[in-house]
Short mmCIF file of N, CA and C in Angstrom, two decimals:
data_model
loop_
_atom_site.label_atom_id
_atom_site.label_comp_id
_atom_site.label_asym_id
_atom_site.label_seq_id
_atom_site.Cartn_x
_atom_site.Cartn_y
_atom_site.Cartn_z
N VAL A 1 6.49 0.72 9.52
CA VAL A 1 6.31 1.00 8.10
C VAL A 1 7.51 0.45 7.34
N GLU A 2 7.23 -0.36 6.36
CA GLU A 2 8.27 -0.88 5.48
C GLU A 2 8.15 -0.18 4.13
N LYS A 3 9.28 -0.01 3.45
CA LYS A 3 9.26 0.69 2.16
C LYS A 3 10.09 -0.07 1.13
N ASN A 4 9.70 0.07 -0.13
CA ASN A 4 10.51 -0.39 -1.25
C ASN A 4 10.33 0.58 -2.40
N GLU A 5 10.80 0.24 -3.59
CA GLU A 5 10.76 1.19 -4.70
C GLU A 5 9.35 1.42 -5.23
N LEU A 6 8.41 0.54 -4.90
CA LEU A 6 7.04 0.68 -5.40
C LEU A 6 6.07 1.28 -4.40
N TYR A 7 6.26 0.97 -3.11
CA TYR A 7 5.26 1.37 -2.12
C TYR A 7 5.81 1.34 -0.71
N SER A 8 5.01 1.92 0.20
CA SER A 8 5.23 1.77 1.64
C SER A 8 4.10 0.88 2.14
N VAL A 9 4.35 0.15 3.20
CA VAL A 9 3.31 -0.74 3.72
C VAL A 9 3.27 -0.65 5.24
N ILE A 10 2.04 -0.61 5.77
CA ILE A 10 1.81 -0.64 7.21
C ILE A 10 1.15 -1.98 7.50
N ILE A 11 1.82 -2.82 8.29
CA ILE A 11 1.33 -4.17 8.56
C ILE A 11 0.77 -4.23 9.97
N THR A 12 -0.46 -4.76 10.08
CA THR A 12 -1.08 -5.01 11.38
C THR A 12 -1.30 -6.51 11.50
N ASN A 13 -2.09 -6.94 12.47
CA ASN A 13 -2.27 -8.37 12.74
C ASN A 13 -2.50 -9.21 11.49
N LYS A 14 -3.57 -8.93 10.76
CA LYS A 14 -3.89 -9.75 9.59
C LYS A 14 -4.10 -8.92 8.34
N THR A 15 -3.69 -7.66 8.37
CA THR A 15 -3.87 -6.80 7.21
C THR A 15 -2.60 -6.03 6.90
N ALA A 16 -2.55 -5.53 5.70
CA ALA A 16 -1.45 -4.66 5.28
C ALA A 16 -2.04 -3.52 4.46
N GLU A 17 -1.71 -2.30 4.83
CA GLU A 17 -2.14 -1.13 4.06
C GLU A 17 -0.96 -0.71 3.19
N ILE A 18 -1.15 -0.75 1.89
CA ILE A 18 -0.09 -0.44 0.94
C ILE A 18 -0.34 0.95 0.37
N ILE A 19 0.67 1.80 0.47
CA ILE A 19 0.60 3.16 -0.04
C ILE A 19 1.54 3.25 -1.24
N PRO A 20 0.99 3.37 -2.45
CA PRO A 20 1.85 3.38 -3.63
C PRO A 20 2.70 4.65 -3.70
N ASN A 21 3.90 4.49 -4.22
CA ASN A 21 4.74 5.65 -4.51
C ASN A 21 4.16 6.35 -5.74
N LYS A 22 4.61 7.56 -5.97
CA LYS A 22 4.10 8.36 -7.08
C LYS A 22 4.26 7.62 -8.41
N ASP A 23 3.21 7.67 -9.22
CA ASP A 23 3.18 7.08 -10.57
C ASP A 23 3.27 5.56 -10.59
N ILE A 24 2.97 4.90 -9.47
CA ILE A 24 2.96 3.44 -9.42
C ILE A 24 1.51 2.98 -9.44
N THR A 25 1.19 2.08 -10.36
CA THR A 25 -0.19 1.60 -10.49
C THR A 25 -0.44 0.41 -9.57
N GLU A 26 -1.72 0.17 -9.32
CA GLU A 26 -2.08 -0.99 -8.51
C GLU A 26 -1.70 -2.29 -9.22
N GLU A 27 -1.69 -2.28 -10.54
CA GLU A 27 -1.28 -3.47 -11.28
C GLU A 27 0.19 -3.81 -11.01
N LYS A 28 1.04 -2.80 -10.98
CA LYS A 28 2.46 -3.03 -10.69
C LYS A 28 2.64 -3.59 -9.28
N ILE A 29 1.88 -3.05 -8.34
CA ILE A 29 1.98 -3.52 -6.95
C ILE A 29 1.50 -4.97 -6.85
N LEU A 30 0.36 -5.27 -7.44
CA LEU A 30 -0.17 -6.63 -7.39
C LEU A 30 0.79 -7.62 -8.04
N GLU A 31 1.34 -7.26 -9.19
CA GLU A 31 2.31 -8.12 -9.86
C GLU A 31 3.53 -8.37 -8.97
N ASN A 32 4.02 -7.32 -8.31
CA ASN A 32 5.17 -7.44 -7.42
C ASN A 32 4.86 -8.37 -6.24
N LEU A 33 3.69 -8.22 -5.64
CA LEU A 33 3.31 -9.06 -4.51
C LEU A 33 3.23 -10.53 -4.92
N LEU A 34 2.63 -10.80 -6.07
CA LEU A 34 2.50 -12.18 -6.53
C LEU A 34 3.85 -12.79 -6.86
N LYS A 35 4.75 -12.01 -7.45
CA LYS A 35 6.10 -12.51 -7.74
C LYS A 35 6.85 -12.87 -6.47
N GLN A 36 6.54 -12.16 -5.36
CA GLN A 36 7.18 -12.45 -4.08
C GLN A 36 6.57 -13.66 -3.39
N GLY A 37 5.49 -14.18 -3.94
CA GLY A 37 4.83 -15.34 -3.34
C GLY A 37 3.89 -14.99 -2.21
N VAL A 38 3.46 -13.73 -2.14
CA VAL A 38 2.53 -13.31 -1.10
C VAL A 38 1.18 -13.96 -1.37
N LYS A 39 0.59 -14.58 -0.34
CA LYS A 39 -0.73 -15.18 -0.45
C LYS A 39 -1.76 -14.11 -0.12
N LEU A 40 -2.58 -13.76 -1.11
CA LEU A 40 -3.59 -12.71 -0.93
C LEU A 40 -4.95 -13.32 -0.68
N VAL A 41 -5.65 -12.80 0.32
CA VAL A 41 -7.03 -13.17 0.56
C VAL A 41 -7.93 -12.18 -0.18
N SER A 42 -7.57 -10.91 -0.15
CA SER A 42 -8.29 -9.89 -0.91
C SER A 42 -7.34 -8.74 -1.21
N PHE A 43 -7.70 -7.99 -2.24
CA PHE A 43 -6.92 -6.84 -2.66
C PHE A 43 -7.93 -5.81 -3.11
N ARG A 44 -8.00 -4.67 -2.42
CA ARG A 44 -8.98 -3.66 -2.80
C ARG A 44 -8.37 -2.27 -2.72
N LEU A 45 -8.90 -1.40 -3.55
CA LEU A 45 -8.48 0.00 -3.54
C LEU A 45 -9.36 0.75 -2.56
N ASP A 46 -8.76 1.71 -1.87
CA ASP A 46 -9.51 2.49 -0.89
C ASP A 46 -8.99 3.91 -0.92
N TYR A 47 -9.80 4.80 -0.42
CA TYR A 47 -9.38 6.20 -0.31
C TYR A 47 -8.54 6.37 0.94
N PRO A 48 -7.70 7.41 1.00
CA PRO A 48 -6.90 7.64 2.20
C PRO A 48 -7.80 7.96 3.40
N SER A 49 -7.35 7.58 4.58
CA SER A 49 -8.11 7.89 5.78
C SER A 49 -8.09 9.39 6.03
N LEU A 50 -9.05 9.87 6.81
CA LEU A 50 -9.06 11.30 7.15
C LEU A 50 -7.79 11.69 7.87
N ASN A 51 -7.27 10.81 8.70
CA ASN A 51 -6.02 11.08 9.40
C ASN A 51 -4.88 11.28 8.40
N GLN A 52 -4.80 10.43 7.38
CA GLN A 52 -3.75 10.56 6.38
C GLN A 52 -3.90 11.85 5.58
N VAL A 53 -5.14 12.22 5.26
CA VAL A 53 -5.37 13.47 4.54
C VAL A 53 -4.88 14.64 5.38
N PHE A 54 -5.18 14.63 6.68
CA PHE A 54 -4.74 15.70 7.57
C PHE A 54 -3.21 15.77 7.63
N VAL A 55 -2.56 14.62 7.76
CA VAL A 55 -1.10 14.58 7.81
C VAL A 55 -0.51 15.13 6.51
N ASP A 56 -1.08 14.73 5.38
CA ASP A 56 -0.59 15.21 4.09
C ASP A 56 -0.75 16.73 3.96
N ILE A 57 -1.85 17.26 4.44
CA ILE A 57 -2.09 18.70 4.37
C ILE A 57 -1.09 19.45 5.25
N MET A 58 -0.75 18.89 6.40
CA MET A 58 0.13 19.57 7.35
C MET A 58 1.60 19.53 6.91
N LYS A 59 1.94 18.69 5.95
CA LYS A 59 3.35 18.59 5.51
C LYS A 59 3.77 19.80 4.75
#
């Protein structure tokens, strides 16, 4: 897991799951990625996994 001021990211073979920090919009994240020169194939919003919901509840 990598972190910065906007988000945390979990990188696998060909994907990256980006978890925004509180009060950070997807627009800010997308703008940041493009400024870094990241080549995007797709960018989509998704709900947290059931595993993540369980972990959040247990905290």
